[in-house]
Coordinates of N, CA and C (backbone and C1' of nucleotides) in Angstrom, one line a residue:
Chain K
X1 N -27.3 37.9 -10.1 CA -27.7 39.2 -9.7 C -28.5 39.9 -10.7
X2 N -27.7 40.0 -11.7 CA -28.7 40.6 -12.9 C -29.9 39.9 -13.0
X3 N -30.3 38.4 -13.3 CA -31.2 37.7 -13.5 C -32.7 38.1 -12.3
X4 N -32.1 38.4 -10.9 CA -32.6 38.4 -10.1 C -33.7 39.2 -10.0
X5 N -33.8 40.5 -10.7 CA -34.4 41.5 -11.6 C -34.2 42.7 -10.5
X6 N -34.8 43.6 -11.0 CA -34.8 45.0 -10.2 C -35.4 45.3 -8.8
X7 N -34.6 45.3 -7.8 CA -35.3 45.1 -6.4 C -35.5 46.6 -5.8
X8 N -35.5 46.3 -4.3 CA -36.1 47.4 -3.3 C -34.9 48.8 -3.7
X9 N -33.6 48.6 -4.2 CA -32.8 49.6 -3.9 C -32.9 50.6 -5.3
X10 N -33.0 50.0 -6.4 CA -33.2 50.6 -7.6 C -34.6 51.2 -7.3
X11 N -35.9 50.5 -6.5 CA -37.0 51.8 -6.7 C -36.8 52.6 -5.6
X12 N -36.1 52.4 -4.3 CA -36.0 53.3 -3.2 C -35.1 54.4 -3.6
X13 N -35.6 55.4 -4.4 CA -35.1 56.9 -4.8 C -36.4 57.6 -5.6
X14 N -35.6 58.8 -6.2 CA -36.7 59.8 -6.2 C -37.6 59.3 -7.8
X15 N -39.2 59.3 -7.2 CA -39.9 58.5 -8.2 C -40.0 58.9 -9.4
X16 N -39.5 60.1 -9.4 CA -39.2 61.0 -11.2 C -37.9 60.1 -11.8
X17 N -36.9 59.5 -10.8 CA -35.8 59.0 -11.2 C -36.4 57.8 -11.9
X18 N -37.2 57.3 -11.3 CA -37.5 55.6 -11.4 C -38.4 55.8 -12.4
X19 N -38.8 56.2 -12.3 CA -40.3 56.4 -14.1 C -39.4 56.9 -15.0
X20 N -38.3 57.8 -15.3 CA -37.2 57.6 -16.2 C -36.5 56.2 -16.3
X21 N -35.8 56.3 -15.7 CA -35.3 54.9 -15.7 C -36.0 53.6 -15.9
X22 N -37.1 53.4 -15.8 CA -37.7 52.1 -16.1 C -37.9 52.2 -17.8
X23 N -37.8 53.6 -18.1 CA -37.7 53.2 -20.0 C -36.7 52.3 -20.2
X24 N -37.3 51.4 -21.5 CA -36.3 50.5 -21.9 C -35.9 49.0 -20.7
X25 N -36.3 49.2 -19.6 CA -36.3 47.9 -18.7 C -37.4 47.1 -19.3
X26 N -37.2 45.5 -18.8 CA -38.1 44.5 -19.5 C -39.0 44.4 -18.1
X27 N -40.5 44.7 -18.9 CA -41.1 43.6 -17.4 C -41.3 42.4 -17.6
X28 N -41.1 41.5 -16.7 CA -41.1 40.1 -16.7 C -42.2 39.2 -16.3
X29 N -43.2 38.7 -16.7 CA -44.5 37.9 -16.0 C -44.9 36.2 -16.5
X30 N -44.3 35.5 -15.3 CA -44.8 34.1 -16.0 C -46.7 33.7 -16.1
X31 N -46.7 33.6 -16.7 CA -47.9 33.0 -17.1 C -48.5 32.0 -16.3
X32 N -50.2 31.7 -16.4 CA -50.4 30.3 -15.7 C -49.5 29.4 -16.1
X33 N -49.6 28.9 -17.5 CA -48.8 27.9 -18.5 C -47.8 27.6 -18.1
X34 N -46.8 28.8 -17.0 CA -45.4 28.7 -17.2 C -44.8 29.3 -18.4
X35 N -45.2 29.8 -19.4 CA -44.5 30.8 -20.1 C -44.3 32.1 -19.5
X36 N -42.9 32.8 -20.1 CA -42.8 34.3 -19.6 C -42.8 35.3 -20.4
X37 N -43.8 36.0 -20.3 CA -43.5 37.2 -21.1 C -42.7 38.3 -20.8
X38 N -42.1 39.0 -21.4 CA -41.0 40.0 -21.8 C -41.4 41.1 -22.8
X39 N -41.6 42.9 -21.9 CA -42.0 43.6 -22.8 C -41.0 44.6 -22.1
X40 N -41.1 45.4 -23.7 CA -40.0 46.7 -22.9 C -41.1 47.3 -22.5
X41 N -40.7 47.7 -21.5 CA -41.4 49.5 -20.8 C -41.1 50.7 -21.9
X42 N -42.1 51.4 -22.5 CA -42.1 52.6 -23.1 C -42.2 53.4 -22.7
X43 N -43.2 53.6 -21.9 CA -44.2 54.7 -21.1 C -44.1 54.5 -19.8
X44 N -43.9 55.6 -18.6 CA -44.5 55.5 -17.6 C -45.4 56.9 -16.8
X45 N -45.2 56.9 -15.8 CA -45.8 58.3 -15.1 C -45.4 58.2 -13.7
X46 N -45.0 59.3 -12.9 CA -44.6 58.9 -11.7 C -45.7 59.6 -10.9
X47 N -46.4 59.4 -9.3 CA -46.9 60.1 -9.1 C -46.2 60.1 -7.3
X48 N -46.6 61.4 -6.9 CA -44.8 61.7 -5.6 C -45.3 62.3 -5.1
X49 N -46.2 61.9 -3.5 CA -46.0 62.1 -2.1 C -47.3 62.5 -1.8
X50 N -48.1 63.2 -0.8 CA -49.1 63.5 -0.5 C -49.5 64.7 -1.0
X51 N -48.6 65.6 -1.5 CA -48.4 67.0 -2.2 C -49.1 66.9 -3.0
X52 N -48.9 65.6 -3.9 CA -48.8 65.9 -5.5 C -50.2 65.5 -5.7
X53 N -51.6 66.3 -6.0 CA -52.8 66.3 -5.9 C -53.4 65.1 -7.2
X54 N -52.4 64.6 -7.2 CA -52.8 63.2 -8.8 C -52.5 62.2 -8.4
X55 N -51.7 62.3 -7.1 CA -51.4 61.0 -6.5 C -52.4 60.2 -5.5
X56 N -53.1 59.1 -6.1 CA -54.2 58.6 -4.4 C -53.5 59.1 -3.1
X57 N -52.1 59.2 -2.8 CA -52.3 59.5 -1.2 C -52.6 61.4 -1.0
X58 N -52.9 61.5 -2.0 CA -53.1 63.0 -1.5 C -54.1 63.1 -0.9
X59 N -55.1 62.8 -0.2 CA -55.7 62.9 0.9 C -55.7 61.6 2.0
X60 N -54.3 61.7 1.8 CA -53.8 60.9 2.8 C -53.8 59.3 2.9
X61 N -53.5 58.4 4.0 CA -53.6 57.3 3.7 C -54.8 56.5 3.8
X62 N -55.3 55.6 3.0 CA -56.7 54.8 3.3 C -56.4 53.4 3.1
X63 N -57.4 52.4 3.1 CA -57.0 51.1 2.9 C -56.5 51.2 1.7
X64 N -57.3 51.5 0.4 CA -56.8 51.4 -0.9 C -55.4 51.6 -0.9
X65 N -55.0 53.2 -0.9 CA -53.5 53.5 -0.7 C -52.2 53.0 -0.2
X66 N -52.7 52.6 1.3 CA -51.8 52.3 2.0 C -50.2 51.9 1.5
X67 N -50.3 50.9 0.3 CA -48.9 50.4 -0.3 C -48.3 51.3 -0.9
X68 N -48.8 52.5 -0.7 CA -47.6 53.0 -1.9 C -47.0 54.2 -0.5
X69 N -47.5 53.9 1.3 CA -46.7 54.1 1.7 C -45.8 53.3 2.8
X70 N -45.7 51.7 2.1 CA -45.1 50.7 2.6 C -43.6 50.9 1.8
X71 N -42.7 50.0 1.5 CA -41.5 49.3 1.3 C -41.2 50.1 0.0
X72 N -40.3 50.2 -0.9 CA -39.8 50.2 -2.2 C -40.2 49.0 -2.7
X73 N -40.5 48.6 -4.5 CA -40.1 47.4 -5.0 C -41.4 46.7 -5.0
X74 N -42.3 47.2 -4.0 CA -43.9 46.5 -4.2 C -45.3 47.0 -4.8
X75 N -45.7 46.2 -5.7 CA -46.4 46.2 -6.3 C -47.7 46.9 -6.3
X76 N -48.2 47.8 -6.7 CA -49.9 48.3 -5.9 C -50.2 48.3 -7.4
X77 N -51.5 47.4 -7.3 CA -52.2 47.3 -8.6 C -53.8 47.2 -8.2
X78 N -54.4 48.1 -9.0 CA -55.8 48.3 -8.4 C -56.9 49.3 -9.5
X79 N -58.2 48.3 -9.5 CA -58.8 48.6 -10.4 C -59.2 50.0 -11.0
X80 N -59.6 50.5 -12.0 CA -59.8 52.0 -12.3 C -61.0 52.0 -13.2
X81 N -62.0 52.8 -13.1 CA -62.8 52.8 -14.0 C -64.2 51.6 -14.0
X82 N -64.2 50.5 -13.0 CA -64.4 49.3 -12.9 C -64.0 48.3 -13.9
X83 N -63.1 48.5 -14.5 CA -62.7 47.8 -15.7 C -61.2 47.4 -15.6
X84 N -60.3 48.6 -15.5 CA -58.8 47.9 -16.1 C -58.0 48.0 -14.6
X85 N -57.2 47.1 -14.9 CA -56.6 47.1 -14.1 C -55.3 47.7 -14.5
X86 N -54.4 48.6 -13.3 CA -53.4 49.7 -13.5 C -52.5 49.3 -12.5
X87 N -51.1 49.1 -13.3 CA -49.9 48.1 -12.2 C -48.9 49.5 -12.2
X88 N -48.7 49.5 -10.9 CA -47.9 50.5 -10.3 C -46.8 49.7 -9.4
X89 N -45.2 50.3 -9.2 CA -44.7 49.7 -8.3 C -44.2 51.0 -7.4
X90 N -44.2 50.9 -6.0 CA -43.8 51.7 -4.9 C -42.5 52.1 -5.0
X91 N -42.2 53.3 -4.9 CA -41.2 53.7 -4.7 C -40.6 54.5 -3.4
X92 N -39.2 55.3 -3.6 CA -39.4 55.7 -2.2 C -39.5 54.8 -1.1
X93 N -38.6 55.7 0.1 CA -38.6 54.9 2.0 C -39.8 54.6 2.3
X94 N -39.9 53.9 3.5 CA -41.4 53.4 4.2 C -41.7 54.9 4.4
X95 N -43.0 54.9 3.9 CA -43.8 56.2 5.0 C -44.1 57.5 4.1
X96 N -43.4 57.3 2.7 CA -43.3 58.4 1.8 C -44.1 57.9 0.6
X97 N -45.4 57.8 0.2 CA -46.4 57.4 -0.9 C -46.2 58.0 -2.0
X98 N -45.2 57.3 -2.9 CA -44.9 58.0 -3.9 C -44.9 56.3 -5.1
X99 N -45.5 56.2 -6.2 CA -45.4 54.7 -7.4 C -45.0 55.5 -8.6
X100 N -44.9 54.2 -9.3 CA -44.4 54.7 -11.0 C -45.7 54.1 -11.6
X101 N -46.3 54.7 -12.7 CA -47.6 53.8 -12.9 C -47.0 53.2 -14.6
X102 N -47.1 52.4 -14.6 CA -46.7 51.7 -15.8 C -47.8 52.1 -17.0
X103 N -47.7 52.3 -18.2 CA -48.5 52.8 -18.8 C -48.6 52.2 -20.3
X104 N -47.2 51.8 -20.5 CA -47.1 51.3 -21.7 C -46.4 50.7 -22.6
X105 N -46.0 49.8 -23.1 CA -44.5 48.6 -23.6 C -44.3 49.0 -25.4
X106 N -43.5 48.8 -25.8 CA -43.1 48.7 -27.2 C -44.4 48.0 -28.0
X107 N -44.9 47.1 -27.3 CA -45.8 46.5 -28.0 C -47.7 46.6 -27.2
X108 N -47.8 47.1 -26.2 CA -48.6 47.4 -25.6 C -49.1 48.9 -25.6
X109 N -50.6 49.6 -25.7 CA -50.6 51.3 -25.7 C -51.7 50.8 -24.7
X110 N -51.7 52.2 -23.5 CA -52.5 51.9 -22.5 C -52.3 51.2 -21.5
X111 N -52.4 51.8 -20.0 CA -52.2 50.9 -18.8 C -53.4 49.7 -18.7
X112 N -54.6 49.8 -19.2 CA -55.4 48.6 -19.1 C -55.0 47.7 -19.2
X113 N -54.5 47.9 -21.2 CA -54.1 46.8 -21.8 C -53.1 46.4 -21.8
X114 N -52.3 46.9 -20.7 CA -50.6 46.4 -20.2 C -51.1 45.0 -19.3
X115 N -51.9 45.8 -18.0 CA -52.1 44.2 -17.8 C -53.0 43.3 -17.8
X116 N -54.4 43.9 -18.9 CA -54.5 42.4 -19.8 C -53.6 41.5 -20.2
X117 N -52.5 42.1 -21.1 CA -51.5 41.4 -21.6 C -50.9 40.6 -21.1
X118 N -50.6 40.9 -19.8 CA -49.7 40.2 -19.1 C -50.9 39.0 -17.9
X119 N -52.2 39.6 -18.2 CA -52.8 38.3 -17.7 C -53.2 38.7 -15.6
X120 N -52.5 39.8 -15.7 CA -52.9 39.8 -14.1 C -53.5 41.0 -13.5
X121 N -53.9 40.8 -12.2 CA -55.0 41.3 -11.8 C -54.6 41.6 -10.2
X122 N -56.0 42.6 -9.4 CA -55.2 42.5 -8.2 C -55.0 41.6 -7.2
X123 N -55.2 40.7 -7.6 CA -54.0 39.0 -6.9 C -52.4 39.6 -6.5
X124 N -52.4 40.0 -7.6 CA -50.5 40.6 -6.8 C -50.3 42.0 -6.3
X125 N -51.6 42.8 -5.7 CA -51.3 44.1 -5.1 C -50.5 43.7 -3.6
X126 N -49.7 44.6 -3.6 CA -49.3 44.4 -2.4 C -48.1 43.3 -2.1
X127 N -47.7 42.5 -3.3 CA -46.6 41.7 -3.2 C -45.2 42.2 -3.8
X128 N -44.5 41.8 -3.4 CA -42.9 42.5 -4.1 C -42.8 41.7 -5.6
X129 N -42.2 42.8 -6.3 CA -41.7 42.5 -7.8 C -40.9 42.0 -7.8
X130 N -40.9 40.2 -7.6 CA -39.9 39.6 -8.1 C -40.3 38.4 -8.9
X131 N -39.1 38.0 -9.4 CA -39.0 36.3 -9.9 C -40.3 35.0 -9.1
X132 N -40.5 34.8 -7.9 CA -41.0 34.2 -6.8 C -42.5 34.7 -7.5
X133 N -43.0 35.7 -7.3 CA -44.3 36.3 -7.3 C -44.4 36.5 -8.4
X134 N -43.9 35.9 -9.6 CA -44.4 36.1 -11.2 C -44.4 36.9 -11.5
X135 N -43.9 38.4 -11.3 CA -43.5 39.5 -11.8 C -42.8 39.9 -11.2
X136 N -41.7 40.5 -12.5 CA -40.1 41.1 -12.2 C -39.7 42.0 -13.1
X137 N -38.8 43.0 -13.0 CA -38.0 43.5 -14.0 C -36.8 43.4 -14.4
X138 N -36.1 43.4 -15.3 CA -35.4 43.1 -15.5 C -34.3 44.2 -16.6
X139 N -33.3 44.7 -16.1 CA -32.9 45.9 -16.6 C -31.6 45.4 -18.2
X140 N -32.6 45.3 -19.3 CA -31.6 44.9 -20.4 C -31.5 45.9 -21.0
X141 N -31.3 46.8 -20.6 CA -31.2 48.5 -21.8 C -29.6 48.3 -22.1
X142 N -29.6 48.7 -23.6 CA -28.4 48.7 -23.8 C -28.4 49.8 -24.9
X143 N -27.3 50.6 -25.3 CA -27.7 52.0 -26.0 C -28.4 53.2 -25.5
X144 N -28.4 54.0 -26.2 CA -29.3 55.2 -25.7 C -30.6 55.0 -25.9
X145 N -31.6 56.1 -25.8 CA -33.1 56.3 -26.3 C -33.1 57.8 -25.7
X146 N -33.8 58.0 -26.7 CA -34.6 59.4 -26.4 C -35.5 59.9 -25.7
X147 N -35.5 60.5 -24.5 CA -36.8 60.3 -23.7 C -37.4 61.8 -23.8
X148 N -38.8 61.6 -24.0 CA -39.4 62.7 -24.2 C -40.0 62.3 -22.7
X149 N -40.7 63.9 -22.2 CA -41.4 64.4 -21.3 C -42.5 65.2 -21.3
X150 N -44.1 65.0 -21.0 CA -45.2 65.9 -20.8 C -46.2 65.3 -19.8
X151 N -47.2 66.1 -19.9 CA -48.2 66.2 -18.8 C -49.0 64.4 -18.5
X152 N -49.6 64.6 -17.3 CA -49.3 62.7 -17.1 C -50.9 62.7 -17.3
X153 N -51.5 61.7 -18.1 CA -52.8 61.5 -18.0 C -53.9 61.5 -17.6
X154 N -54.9 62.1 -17.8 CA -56.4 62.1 -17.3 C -56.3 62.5 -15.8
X155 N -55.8 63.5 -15.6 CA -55.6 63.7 -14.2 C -55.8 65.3 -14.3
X156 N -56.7 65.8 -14.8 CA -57.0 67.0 -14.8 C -57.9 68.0 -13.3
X157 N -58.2 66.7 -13.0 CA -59.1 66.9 -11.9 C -57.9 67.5 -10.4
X158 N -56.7 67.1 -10.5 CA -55.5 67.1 -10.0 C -55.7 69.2 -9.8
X159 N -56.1 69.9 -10.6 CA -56.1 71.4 -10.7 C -54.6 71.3 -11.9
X160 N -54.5 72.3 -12.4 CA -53.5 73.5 -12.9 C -52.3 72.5 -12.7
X161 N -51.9 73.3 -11.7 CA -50.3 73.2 -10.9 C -49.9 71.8 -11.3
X162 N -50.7 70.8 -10.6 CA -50.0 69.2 -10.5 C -50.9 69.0 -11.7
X163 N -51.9 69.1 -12.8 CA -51.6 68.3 -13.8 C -50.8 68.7 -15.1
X164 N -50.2 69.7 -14.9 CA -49.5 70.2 -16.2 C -48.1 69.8 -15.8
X165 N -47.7 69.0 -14.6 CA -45.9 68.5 -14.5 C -45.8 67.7 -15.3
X166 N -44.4 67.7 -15.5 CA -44.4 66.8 -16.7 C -43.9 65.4 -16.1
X167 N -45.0 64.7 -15.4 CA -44.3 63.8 -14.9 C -44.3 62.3 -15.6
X168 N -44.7 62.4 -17.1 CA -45.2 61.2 -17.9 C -43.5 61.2 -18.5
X169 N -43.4 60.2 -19.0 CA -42.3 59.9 -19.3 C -41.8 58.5 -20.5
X170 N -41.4 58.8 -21.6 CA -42.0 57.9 -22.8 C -40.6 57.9 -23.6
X171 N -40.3 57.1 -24.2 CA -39.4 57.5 -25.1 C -39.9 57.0 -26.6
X172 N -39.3 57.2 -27.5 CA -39.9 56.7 -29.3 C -38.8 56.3 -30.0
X173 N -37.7 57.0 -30.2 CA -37.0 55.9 -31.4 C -35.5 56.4 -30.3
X174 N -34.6 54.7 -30.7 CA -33.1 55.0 -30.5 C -32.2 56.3 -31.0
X175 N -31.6 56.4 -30.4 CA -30.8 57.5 -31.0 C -29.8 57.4 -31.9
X176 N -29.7 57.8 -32.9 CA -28.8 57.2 -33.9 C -27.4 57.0 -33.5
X177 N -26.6 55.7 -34.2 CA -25.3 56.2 -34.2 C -24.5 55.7 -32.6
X178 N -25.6 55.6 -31.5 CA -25.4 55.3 -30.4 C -25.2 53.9 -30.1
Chain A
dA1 P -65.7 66.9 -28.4 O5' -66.8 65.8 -28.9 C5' -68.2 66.0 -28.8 C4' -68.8 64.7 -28.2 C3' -68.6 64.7 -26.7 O3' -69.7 64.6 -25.9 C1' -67.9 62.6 -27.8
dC2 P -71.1 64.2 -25.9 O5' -70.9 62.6 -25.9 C5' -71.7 61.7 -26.7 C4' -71.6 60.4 -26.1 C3' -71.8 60.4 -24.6 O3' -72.3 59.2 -24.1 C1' -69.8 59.4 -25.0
dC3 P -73.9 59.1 -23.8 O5' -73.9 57.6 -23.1 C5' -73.7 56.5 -24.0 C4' -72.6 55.6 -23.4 C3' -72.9 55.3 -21.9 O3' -72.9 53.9 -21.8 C1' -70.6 55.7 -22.3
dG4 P -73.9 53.1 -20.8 O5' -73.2 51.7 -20.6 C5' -72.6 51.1 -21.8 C4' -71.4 50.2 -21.3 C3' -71.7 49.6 -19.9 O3' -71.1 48.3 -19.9 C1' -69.8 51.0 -19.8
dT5 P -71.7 47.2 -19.0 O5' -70.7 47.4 -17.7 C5' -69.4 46.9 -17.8 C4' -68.6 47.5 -16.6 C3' -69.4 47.3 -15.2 O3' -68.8 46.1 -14.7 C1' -68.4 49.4 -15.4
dG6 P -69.6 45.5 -13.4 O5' -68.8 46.1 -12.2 C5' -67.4 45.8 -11.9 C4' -66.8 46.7 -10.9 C3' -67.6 46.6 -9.5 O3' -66.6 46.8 -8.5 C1' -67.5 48.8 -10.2
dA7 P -66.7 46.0 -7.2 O5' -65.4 46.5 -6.4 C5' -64.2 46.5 -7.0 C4' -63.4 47.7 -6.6 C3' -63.3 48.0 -5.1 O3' -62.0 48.4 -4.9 C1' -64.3 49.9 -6.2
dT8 P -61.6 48.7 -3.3 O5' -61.7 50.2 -3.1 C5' -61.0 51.1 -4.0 C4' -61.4 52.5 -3.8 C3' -61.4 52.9 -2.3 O3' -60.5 54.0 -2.1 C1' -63.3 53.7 -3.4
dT9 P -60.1 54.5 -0.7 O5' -61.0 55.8 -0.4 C5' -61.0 56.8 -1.4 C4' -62.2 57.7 -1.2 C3' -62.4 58.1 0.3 O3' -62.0 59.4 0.4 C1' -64.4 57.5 -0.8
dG10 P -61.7 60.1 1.8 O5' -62.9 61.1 2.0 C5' -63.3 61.9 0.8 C4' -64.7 62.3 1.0 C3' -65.0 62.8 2.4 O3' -65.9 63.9 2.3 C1' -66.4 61.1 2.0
dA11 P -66.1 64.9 3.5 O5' -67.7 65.3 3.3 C5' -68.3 65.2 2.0 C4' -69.7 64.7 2.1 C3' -70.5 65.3 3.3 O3' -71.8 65.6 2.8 C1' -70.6 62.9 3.3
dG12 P -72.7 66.5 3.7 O5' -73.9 65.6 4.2 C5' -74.7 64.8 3.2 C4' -75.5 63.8 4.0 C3' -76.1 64.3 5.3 O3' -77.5 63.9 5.4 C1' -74.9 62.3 5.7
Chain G
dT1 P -78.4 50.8 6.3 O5' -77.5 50.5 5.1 C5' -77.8 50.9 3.8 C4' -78.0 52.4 3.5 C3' -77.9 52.6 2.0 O3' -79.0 53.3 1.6 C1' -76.4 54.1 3.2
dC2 P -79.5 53.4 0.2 O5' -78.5 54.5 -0.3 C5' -78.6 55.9 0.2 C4' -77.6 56.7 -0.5 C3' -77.5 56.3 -2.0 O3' -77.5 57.5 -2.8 C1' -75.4 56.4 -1.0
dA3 P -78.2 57.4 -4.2 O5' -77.7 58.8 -4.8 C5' -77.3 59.9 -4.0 C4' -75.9 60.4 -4.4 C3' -75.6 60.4 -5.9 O3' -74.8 61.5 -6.1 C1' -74.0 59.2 -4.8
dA4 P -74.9 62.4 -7.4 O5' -73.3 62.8 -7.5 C5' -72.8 63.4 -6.3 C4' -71.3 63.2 -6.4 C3' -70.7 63.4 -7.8 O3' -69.5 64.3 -7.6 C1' -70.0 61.3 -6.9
dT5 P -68.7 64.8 -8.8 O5' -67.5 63.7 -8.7 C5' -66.8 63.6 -7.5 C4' -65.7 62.4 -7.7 C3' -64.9 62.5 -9.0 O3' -63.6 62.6 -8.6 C1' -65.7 60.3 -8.5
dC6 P -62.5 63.1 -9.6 O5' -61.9 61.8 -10.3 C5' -61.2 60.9 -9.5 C4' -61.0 59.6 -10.2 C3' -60.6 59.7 -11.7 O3' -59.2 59.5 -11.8 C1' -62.3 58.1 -11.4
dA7 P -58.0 59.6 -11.2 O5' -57.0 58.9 -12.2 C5' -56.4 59.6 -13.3 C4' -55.5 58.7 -14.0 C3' -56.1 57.3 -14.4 O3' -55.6 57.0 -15.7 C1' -54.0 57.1 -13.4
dC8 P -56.7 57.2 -16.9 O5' -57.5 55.8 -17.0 C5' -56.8 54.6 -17.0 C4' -57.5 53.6 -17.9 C3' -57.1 53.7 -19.3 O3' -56.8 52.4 -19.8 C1' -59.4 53.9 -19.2
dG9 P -56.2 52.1 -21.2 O5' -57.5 51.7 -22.0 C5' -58.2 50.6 -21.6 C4' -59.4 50.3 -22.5 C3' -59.0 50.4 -24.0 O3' -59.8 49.4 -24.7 C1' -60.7 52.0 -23.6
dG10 P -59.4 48.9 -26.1 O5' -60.9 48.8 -26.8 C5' -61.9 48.1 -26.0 C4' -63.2 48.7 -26.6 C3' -63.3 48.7 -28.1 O3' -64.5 48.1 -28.5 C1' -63.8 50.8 -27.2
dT11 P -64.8 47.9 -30.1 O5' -65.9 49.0 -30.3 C5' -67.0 49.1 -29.4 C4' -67.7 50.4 -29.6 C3' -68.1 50.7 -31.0 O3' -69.5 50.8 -31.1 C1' -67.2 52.6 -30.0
dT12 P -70.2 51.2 -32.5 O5' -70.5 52.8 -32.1 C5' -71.7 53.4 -32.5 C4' -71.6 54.9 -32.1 C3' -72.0 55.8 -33.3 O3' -73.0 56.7 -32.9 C1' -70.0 56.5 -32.3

DNA sequence: ACCGTGATTGAG
DNA sequence: TCAATCACGGTT
């Protein structure tokens, strides 16, 4: 069960829950080679529903979007900038467009370079996060961490209101003693 | 601070 | 059709 990694019911809740909570979970990605890499999540950002003017479905649904108002647990990864690619997983019931955007690992800064790192691209938009599909998570948190909270990146264009929430979400050192 | 780079989008 | 926009990152 544990091995199986983090499926549809841990991301099907409220997407501020799940970009908290994914601090300190491992992402999981086998390689061509068959090797698997393992990073902690440090950083993420949530972005929640049609409302929230930073989120792609805020003007509703298009081809691009569409996945983040399918299933919990699947994957929408899609280019930005014509350059990097930015791995988000869906959260939330069918029909509610709400992702966590992954931003950044213990050993990775930057969503580009998250998945450089890990080697993938949008080949897996739109597939579920598992074992099977070469990317999974995998929840080995053990102890506390500290989670700091502020404004979520480069999303100024969002106006006032929705870019100053603090929907970024990061932690930096364990907590002592814990 | 500035620019490379290309998919997406909405306007025309 | 097309130009403006953009959840970035590397370099000045």
């Amino acid at each position: 069960m544990v091995s199986s990694g983090l499926g549809k019911d841990f991301f099907d809740r409220s997407v501020l829950d799940v970009a908290k909570d994914m601090l300190g979970v491992s992402i999981c990605c086998r390689q061509s080679d068959g090797k698997i890499t393992r990073m902690i999540i440090c950083e993420t950002e949530a972005y929640d529903g049609e409302e929230d003017l930073a989120c792609h479905a805020s003007k509703g649904k298009t081809s691009r979007n569409q996945v983040m108002y399918g299933a919990s647990g699947v994957i929408y990864i899609y280019l930005c900038y014509g350059m990097h690619w930015l791995l988000n997983i869906v959260c939330r019931e069918k029909g509610y467009p709400a992702a966590v955007l992954l931003r950044g690992t213990t050993e990775v800064s930057g969503p580009g370079r998250l998945t450089k790192r890990l080697g993938i691209d949008g080949a897996l938009n739109q597939k579920v996060a598992s074992c099977e599909n070469g990317l999974w998570f995998e929840d080995n948190r053990s102890g506390e961490i500290v989670i700091e909270t502020g404004p979520r990146i480069g999303v100024d264009y969002a106006g006032k209101y929705w870019a100053e929430k603090p929907y970024r979400f990061w932690f930096s050192k364990p907590k002592s003693g814990a």
